[in-house]
Structure formats: C-alpha cells, structure tokens
CSV table of N, CA and C in Angstrom, one decimal:
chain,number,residue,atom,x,y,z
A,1,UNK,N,12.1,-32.7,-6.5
A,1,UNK,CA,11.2,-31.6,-6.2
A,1,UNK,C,11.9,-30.2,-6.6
A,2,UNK,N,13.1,-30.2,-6.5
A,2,UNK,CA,13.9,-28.6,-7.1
A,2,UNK,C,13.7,-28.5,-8.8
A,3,UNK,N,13.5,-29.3,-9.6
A,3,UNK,CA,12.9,-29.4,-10.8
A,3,UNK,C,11.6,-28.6,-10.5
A,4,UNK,N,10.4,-29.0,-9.6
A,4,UNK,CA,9.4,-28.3,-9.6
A,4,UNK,C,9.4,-27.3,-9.6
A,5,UNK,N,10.3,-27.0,-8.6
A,5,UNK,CA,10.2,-25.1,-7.6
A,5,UNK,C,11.4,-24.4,-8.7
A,6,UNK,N,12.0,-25.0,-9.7
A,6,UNK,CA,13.0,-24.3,-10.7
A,6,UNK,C,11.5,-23.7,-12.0
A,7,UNK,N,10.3,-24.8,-12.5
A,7,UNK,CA,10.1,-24.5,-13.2
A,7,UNK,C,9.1,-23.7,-12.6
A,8,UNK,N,8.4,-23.8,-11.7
A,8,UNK,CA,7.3,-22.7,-11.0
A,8,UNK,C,8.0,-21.6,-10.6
A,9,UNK,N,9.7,-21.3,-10.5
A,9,UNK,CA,10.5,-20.4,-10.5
A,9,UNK,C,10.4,-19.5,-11.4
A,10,UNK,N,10.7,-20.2,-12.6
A,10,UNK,CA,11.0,-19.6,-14.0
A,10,UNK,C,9.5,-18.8,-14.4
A,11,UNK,N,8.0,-19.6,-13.8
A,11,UNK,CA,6.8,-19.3,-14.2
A,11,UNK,C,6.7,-17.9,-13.6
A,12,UNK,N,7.1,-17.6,-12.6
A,12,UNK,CA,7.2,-16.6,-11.6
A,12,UNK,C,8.1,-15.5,-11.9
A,13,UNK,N,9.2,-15.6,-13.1
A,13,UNK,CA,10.0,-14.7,-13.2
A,13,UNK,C,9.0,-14.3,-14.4
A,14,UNK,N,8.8,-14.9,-15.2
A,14,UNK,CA,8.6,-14.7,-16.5
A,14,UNK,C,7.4,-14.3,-16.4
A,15,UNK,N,6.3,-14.1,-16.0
A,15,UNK,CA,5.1,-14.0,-16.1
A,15,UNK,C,5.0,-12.4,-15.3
A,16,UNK,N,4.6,-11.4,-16.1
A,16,UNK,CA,4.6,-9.9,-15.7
A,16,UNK,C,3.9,-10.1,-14.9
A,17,UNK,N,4.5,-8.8,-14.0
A,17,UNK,CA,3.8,-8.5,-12.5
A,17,UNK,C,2.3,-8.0,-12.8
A,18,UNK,N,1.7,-8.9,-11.5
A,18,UNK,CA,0.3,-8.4,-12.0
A,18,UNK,C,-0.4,-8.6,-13.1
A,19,UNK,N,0.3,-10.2,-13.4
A,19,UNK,CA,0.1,-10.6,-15.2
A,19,UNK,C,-1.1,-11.6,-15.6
A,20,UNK,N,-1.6,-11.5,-14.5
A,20,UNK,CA,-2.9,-12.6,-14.5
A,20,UNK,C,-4.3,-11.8,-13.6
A,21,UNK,N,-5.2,-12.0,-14.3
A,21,UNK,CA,-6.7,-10.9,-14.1
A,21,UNK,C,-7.3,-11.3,-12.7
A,22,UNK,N,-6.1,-11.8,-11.7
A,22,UNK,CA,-6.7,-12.2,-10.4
A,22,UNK,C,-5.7,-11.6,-9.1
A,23,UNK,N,-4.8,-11.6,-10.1
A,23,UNK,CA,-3.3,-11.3,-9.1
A,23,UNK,C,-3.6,-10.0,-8.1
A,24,UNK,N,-3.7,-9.2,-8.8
A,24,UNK,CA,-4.3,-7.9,-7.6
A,24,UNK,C,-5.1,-7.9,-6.8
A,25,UNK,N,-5.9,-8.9,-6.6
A,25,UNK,CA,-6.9,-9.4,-5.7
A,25,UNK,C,-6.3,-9.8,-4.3
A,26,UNK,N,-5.3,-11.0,-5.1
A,26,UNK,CA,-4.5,-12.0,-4.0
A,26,UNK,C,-3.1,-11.0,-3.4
A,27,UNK,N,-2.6,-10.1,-4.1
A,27,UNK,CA,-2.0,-9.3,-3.7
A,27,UNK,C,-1.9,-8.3,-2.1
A,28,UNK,N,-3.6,-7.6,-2.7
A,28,UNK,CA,-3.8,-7.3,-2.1
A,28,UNK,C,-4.3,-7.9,-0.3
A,29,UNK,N,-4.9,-8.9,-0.7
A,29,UNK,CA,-5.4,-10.1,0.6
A,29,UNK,C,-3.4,-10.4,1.4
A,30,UNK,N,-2.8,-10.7,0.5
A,30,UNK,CA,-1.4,-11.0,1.0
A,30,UNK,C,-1.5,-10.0,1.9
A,31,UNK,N,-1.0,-8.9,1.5
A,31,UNK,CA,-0.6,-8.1,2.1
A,31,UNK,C,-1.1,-7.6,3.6
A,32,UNK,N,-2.6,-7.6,3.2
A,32,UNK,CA,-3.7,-6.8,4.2
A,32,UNK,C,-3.7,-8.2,5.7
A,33,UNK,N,-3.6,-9.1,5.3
A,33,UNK,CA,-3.5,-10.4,5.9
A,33,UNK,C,-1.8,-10.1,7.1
A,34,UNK,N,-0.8,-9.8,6.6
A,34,UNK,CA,0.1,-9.5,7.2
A,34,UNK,C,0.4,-8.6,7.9
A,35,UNK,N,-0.2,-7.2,7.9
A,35,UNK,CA,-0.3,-6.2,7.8
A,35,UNK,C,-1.7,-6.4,9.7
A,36,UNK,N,-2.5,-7.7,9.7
A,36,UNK,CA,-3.1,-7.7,10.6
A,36,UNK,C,-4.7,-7.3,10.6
A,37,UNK,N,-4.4,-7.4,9.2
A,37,UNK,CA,-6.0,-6.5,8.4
A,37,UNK,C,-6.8,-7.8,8.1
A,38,UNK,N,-7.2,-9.1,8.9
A,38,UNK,CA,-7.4,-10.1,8.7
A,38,UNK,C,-8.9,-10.3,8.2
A,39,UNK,N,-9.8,-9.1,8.5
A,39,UNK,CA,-11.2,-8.8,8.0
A,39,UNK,C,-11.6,-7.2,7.4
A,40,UNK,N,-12.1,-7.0,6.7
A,40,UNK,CA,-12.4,-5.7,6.4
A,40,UNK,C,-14.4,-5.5,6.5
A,41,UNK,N,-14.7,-4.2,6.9
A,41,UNK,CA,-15.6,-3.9,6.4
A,41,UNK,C,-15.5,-2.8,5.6
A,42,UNK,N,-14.7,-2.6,5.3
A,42,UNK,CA,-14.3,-1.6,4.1
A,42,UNK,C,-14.9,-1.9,2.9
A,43,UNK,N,-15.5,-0.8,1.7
A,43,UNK,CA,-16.0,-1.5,0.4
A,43,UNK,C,-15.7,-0.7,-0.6
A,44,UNK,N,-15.0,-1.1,-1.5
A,44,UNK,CA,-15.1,-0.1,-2.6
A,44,UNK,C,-15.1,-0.5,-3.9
A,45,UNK,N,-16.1,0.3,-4.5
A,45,UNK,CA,-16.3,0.0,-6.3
A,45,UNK,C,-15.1,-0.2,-7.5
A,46,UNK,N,-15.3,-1.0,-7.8
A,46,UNK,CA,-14.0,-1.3,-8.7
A,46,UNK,C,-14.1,-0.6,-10.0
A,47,UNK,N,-13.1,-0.9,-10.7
A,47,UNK,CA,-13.5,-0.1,-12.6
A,47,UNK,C,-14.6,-1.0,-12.9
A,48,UNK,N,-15.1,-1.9,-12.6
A,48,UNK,CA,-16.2,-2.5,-13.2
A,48,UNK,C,-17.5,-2.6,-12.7
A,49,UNK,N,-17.5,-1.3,-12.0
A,49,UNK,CA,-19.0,-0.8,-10.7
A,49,UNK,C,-19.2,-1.8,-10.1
A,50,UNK,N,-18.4,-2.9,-9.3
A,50,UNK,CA,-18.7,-4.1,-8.9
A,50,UNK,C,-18.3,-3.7,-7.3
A,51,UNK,N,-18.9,-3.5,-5.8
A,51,UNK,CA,-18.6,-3.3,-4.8
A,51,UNK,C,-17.7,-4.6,-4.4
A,52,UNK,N,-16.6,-4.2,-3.9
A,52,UNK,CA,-15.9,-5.4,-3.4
A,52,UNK,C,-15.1,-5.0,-2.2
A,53,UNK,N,-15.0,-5.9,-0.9
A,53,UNK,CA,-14.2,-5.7,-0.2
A,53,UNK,C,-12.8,-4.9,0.0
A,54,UNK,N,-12.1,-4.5,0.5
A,54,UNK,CA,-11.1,-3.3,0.5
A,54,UNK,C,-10.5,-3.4,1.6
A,55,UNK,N,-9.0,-3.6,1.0
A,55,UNK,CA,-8.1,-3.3,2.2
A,55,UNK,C,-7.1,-1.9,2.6
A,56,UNK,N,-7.0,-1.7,3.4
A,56,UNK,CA,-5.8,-0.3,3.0
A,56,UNK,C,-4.3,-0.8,2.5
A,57,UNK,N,-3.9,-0.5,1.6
A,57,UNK,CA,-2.7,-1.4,0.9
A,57,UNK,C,-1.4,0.1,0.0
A,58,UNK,N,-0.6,0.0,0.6
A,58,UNK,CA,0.1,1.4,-0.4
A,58,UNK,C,-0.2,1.0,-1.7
A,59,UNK,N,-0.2,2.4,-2.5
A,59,UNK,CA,-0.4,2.7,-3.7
A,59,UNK,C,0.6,2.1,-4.3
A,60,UNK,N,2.3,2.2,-3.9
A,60,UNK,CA,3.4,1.3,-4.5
A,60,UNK,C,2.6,-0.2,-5.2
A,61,UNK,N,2.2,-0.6,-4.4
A,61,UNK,CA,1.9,-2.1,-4.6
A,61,UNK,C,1.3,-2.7,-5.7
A,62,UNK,N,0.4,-1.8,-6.3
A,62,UNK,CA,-0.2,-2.7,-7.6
A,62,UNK,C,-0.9,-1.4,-8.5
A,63,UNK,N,-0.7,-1.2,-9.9
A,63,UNK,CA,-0.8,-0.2,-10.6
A,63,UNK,C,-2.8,0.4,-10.3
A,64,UNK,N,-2.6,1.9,-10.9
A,64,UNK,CA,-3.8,2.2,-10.1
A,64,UNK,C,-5.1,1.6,-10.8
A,65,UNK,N,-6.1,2.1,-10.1
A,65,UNK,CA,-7.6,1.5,-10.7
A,65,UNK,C,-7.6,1.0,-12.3
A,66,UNK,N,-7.3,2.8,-12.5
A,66,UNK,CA,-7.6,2.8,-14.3
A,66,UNK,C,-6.8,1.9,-14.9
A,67,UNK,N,-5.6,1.6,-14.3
A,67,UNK,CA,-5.1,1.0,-15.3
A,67,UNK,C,-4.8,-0.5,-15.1
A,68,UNK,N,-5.0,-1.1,-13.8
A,68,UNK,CA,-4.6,-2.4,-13.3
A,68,UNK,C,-5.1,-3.2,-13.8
A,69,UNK,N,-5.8,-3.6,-14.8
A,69,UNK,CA,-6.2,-4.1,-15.9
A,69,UNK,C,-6.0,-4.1,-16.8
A,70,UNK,N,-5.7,-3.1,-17.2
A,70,UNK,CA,-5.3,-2.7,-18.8
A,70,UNK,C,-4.9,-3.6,-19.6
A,71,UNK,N,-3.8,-4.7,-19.7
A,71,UNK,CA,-3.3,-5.6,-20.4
A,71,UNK,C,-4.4,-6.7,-20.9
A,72,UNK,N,-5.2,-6.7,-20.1
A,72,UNK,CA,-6.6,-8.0,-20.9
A,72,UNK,C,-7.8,-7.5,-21.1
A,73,UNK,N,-8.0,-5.8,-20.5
A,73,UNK,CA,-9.6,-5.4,-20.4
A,73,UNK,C,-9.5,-4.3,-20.7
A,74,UNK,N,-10.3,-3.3,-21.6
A,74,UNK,CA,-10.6,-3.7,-22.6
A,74,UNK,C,-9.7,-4.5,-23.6
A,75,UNK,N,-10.7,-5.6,-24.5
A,75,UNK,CA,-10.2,-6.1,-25.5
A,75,UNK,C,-9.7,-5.1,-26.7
A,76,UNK,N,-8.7,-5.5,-27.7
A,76,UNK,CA,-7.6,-6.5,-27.8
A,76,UNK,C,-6.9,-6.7,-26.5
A,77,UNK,N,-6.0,-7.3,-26.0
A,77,UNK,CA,-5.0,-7.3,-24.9
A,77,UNK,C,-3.6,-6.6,-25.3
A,78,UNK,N,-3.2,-5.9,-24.3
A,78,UNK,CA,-2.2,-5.2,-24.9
A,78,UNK,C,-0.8,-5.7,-23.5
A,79,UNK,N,0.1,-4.9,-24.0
A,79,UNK,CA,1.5,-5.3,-23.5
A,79,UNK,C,1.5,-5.4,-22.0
A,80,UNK,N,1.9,-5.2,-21.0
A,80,UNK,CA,1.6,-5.3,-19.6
A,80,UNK,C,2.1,-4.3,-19.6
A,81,UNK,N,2.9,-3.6,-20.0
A,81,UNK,CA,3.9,-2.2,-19.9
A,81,UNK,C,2.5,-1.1,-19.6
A,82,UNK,N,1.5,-1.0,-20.2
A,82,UNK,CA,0.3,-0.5,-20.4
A,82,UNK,C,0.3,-0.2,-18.4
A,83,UNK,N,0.2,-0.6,-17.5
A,83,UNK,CA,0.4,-0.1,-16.1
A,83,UNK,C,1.3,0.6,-15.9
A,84,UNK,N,0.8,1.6,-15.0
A,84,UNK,CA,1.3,2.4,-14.5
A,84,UNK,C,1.6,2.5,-13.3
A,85,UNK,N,2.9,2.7,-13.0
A,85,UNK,CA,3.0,2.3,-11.3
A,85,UNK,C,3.6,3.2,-10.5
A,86,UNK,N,3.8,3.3,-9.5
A,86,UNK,CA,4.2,4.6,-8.7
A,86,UNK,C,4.4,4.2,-7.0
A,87,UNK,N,5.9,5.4,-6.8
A,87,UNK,CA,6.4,5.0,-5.7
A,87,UNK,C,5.7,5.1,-4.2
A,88,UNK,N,4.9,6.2,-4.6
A,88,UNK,CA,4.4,6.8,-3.6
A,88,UNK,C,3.5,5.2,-2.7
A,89,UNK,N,3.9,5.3,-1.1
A,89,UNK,CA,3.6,4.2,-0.3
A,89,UNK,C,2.6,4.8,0.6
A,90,UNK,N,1.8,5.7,0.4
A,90,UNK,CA,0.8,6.2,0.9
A,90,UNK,C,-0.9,5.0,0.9
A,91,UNK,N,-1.2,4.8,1.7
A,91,UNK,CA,-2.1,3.6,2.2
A,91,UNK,C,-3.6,4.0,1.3
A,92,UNK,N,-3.7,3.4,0.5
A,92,UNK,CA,-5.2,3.4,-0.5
A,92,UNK,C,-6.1,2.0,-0.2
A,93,UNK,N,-7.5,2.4,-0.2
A,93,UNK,CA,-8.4,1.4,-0.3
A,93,UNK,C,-8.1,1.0,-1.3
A,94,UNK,N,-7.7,-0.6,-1.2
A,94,UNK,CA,-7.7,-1.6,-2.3
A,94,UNK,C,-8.9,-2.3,-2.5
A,95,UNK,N,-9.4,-2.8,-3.7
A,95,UNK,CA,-10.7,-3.9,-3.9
A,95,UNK,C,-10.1,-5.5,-3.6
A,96,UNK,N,-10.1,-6.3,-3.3
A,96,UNK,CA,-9.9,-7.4,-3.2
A,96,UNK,C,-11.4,-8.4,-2.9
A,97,UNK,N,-11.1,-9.3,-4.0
A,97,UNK,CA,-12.2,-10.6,-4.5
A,97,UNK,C,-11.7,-11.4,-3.9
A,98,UNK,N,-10.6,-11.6,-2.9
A,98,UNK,CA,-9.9,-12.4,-2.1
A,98,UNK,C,-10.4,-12.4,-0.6
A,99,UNK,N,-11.0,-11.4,-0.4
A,99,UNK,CA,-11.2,-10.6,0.8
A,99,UNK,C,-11.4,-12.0,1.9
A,100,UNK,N,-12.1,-12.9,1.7
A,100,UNK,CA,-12.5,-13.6,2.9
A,100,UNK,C,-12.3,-15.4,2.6
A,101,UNK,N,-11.0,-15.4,1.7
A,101,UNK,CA,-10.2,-16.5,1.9
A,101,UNK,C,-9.2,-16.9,3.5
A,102,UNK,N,-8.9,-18.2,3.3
A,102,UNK,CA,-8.6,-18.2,4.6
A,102,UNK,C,-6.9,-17.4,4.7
A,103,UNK,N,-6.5,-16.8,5.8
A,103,UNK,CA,-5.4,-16.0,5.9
A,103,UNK,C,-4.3,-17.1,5.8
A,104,UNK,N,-4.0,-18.1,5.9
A,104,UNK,CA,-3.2,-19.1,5.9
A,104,UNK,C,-2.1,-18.7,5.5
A,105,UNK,N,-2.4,-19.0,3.9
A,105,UNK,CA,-1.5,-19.2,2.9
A,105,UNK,C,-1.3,-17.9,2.6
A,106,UNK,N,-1.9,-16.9,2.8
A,106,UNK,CA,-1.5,-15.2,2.5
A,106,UNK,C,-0.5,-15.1,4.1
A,107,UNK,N,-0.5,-15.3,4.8
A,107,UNK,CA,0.2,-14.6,6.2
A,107,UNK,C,2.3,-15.4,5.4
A,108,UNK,N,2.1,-16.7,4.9
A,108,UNK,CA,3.2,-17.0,4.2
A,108,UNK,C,3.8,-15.9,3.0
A,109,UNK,N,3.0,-15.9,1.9
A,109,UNK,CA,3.5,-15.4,1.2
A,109,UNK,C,3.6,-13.8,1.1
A,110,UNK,N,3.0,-12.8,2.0
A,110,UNK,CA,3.1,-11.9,2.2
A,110,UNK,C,4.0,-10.2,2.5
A,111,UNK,N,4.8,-11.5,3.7
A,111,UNK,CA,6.1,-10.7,4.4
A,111,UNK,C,6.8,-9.5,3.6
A,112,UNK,N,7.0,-10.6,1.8
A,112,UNK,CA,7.9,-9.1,1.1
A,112,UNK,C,6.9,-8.5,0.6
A,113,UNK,N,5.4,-8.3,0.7
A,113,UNK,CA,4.9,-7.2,0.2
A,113,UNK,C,4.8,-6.6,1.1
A,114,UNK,N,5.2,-6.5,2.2
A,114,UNK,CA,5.3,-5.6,3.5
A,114,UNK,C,6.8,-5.1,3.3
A,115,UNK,N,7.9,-5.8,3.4
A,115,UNK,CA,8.7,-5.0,3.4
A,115,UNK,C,9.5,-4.6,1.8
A,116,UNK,N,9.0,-4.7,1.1
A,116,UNK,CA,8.9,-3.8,-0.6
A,116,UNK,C,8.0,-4.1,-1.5
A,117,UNK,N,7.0,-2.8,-0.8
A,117,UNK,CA,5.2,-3.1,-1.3
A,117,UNK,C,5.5,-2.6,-3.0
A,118,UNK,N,6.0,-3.1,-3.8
A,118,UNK,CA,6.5,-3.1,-5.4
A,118,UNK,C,6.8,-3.8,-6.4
A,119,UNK,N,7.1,-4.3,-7.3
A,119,UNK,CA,6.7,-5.1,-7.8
A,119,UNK,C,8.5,-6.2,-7.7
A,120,UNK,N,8.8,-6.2,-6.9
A,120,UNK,CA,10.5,-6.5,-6.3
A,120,UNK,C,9.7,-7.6,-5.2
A,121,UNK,N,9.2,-7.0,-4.7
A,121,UNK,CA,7.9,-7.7,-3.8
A,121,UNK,C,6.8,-8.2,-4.1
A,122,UNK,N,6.5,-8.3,-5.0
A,122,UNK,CA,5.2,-9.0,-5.8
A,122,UNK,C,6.2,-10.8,-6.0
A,123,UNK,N,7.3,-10.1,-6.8
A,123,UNK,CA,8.2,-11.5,-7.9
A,123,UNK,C,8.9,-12.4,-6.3
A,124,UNK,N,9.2,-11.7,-5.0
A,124,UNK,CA,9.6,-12.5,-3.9
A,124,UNK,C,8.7,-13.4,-3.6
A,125,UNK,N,7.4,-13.2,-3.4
A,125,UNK,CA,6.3,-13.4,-2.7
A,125,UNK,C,6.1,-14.6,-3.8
A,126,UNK,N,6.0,-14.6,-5.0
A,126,UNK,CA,5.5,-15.5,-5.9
A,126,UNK,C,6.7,-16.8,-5.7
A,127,UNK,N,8.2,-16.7,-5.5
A,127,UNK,CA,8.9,-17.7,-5.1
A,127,UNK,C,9.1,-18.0,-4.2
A,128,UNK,N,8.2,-17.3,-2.9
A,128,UNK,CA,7.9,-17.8,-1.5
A,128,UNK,C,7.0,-19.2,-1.9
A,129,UNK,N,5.8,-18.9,-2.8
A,129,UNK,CA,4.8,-19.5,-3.0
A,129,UNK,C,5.0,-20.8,-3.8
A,130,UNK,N,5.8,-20.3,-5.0
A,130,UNK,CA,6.6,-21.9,-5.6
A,130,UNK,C,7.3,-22.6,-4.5
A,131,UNK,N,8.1,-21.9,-3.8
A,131,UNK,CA,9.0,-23.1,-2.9
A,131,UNK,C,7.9,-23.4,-2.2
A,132,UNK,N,7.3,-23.0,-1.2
A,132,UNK,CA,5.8,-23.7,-0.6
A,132,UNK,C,5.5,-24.8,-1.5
A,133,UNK,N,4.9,-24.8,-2.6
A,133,UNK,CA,4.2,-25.8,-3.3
A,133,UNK,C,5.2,-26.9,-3.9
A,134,UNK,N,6.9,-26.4,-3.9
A,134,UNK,CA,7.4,-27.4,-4.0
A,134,UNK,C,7.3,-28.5,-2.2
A,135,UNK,N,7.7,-27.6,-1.5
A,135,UNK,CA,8.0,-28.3,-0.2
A,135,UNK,C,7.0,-29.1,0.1
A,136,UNK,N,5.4,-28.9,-0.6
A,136,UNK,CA,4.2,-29.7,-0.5
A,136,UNK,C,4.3,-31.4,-1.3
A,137,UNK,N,4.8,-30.5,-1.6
A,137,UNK,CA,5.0,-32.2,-3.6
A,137,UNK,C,6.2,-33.1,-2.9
A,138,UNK,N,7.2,-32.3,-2.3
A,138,UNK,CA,7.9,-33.0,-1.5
A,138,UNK,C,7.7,-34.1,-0.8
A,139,UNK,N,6.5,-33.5,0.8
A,139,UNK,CA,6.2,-34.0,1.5
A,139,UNK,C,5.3,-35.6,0.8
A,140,UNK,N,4.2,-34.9,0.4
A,140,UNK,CA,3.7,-35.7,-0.3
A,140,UNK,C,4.4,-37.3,-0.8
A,141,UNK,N,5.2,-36.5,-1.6
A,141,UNK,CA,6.0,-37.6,-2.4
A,141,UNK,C,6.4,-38.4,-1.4
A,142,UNK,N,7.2,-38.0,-0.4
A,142,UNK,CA,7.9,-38.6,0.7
A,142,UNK,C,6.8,-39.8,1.8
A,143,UNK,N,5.8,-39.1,1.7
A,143,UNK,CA,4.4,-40.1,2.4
A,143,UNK,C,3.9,-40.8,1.5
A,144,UNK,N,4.0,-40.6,0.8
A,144,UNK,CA,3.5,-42.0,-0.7
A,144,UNK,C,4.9,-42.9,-0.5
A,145,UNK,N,5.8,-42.2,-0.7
A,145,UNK,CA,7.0,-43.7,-0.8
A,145,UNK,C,7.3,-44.4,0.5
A,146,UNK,N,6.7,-43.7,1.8
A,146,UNK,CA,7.0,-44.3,3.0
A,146,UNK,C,5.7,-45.6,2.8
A,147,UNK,N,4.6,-45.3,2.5
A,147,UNK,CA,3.5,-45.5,2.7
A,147,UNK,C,3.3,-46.8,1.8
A,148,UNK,N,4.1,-47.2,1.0
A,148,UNK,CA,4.5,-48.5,0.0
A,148,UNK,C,5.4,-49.1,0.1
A,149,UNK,N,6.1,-48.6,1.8
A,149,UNK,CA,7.2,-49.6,2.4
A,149,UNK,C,6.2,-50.8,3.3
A,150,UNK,N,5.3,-50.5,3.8
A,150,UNK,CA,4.8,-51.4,4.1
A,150,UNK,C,3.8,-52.3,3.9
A,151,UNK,N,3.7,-53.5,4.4
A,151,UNK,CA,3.5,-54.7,4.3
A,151,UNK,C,2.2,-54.9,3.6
C-alpha cells in the first residue's frame, strides 16, 4: 500500500496547484467545511455567469476569479503559471460546485488549508488525501485476505 500513497504522492506533487478544472471548488468546500461553514446560503456568480453556492474562504487560498481558470479556459490551454495569487488572507465569497457534498471527507483533508490557506496548503491537503486513499486500499486488502482464510 506505500507503493500506492508514493505514486498518488508523486501525482500530488507534480500536478500544479489548482491544476484540474474542479479543484477550486473542492478547495474551497475543504476549507469552509473546517472552518464550520458546513452550509451556505451565500451565492455568487462565477466567470461563467453561473450562480453557485459560496463560501467565505481567504483570498490567499485559490487564484482570483479572473484568473482561476486561466490554464484550460479560454482555449488554447496555457501554462498554470497564468494564475495569479496573493497573500492577502482577507475572507472572500468563494463559488463552490462542491457546496452540498457530504462534509466527511472535506473536515479530513482540510486542516492545512486552515492553517496555510496557500498553495503550501493546497499540496498538504492533497497528501492527507492520498494517504487516506492509501489507508482505504489497505483496509480493504486486509478484509479480502482475512476473508479467504475461511472455510
């Protein structure tokens, strides 16, 4: 199982922060989830005039509107460098498409985007999340091979 959580390790270093067209979503739910923000009726319009749930989330945490996209939208796709990010931890309505997943698995991987809402805390959270999904494959494994000891 450390083979797993090595290569879902490596997937998690290697793969830019905020490097997939969903991550800001789940980011944001992480956070707002730990944070105690477990429902919103908050709403706010996204770059793509689409109303979506909203959490209050610092601005540190995920590059702004205009540009949190940038790397896949508009077409061609360009470098991920293309975000813009900033220190300032001042509390912004975030959009999240996550908004009303269960808090479970966000109240886990969360913690370091609370304590370094940046992208230091984006790359913690994501090897909180690989070791989780190793320690799953683990168990698993472990209840399959108990489970064909017997008779």
């Amino acid at each position: 199982m450390s083979a797993f959580f090595l290569i879902a390790a490596g997937w998690a270093l290697a793969l830019p922060v905020n490097g997939t067209y969903d991550e800001k979503d789940h980011i944001a739910r992480a956070y707002a989830v730990t944070t105690g923000q477990l429902t919103t009726d908050r709403t706010v319009v996204d770059r793509r005039d689409d109303r979506k749930p909203a959490f209050l989330v610092p601005a540190s945490l995920l590059p702004s509107n205009s540009n949190v996209d940038c790397a896949w939208s508009p077409r061609p796709a360009r470098p991920a460098d293309c975000q813009r990010w900033t220190a300032d931890r001042v509390r912004v309505l975030t959009p999240s498409g996550a908004a009303r997943y269960s808090p479970v698995y966000y109240l886990l991987v969360g913690a370091p985007l609370v304590l370094a809402p940046n992208p230091t805390g984006i790359l913690l959270a994501r090897l909180i999340s690989a070791l989780a999904a190793a320690a799953l494959l683990a168990g698993a494994a472990g209840i399959s091979d108990s489970s064909s000891l017997r008779p």
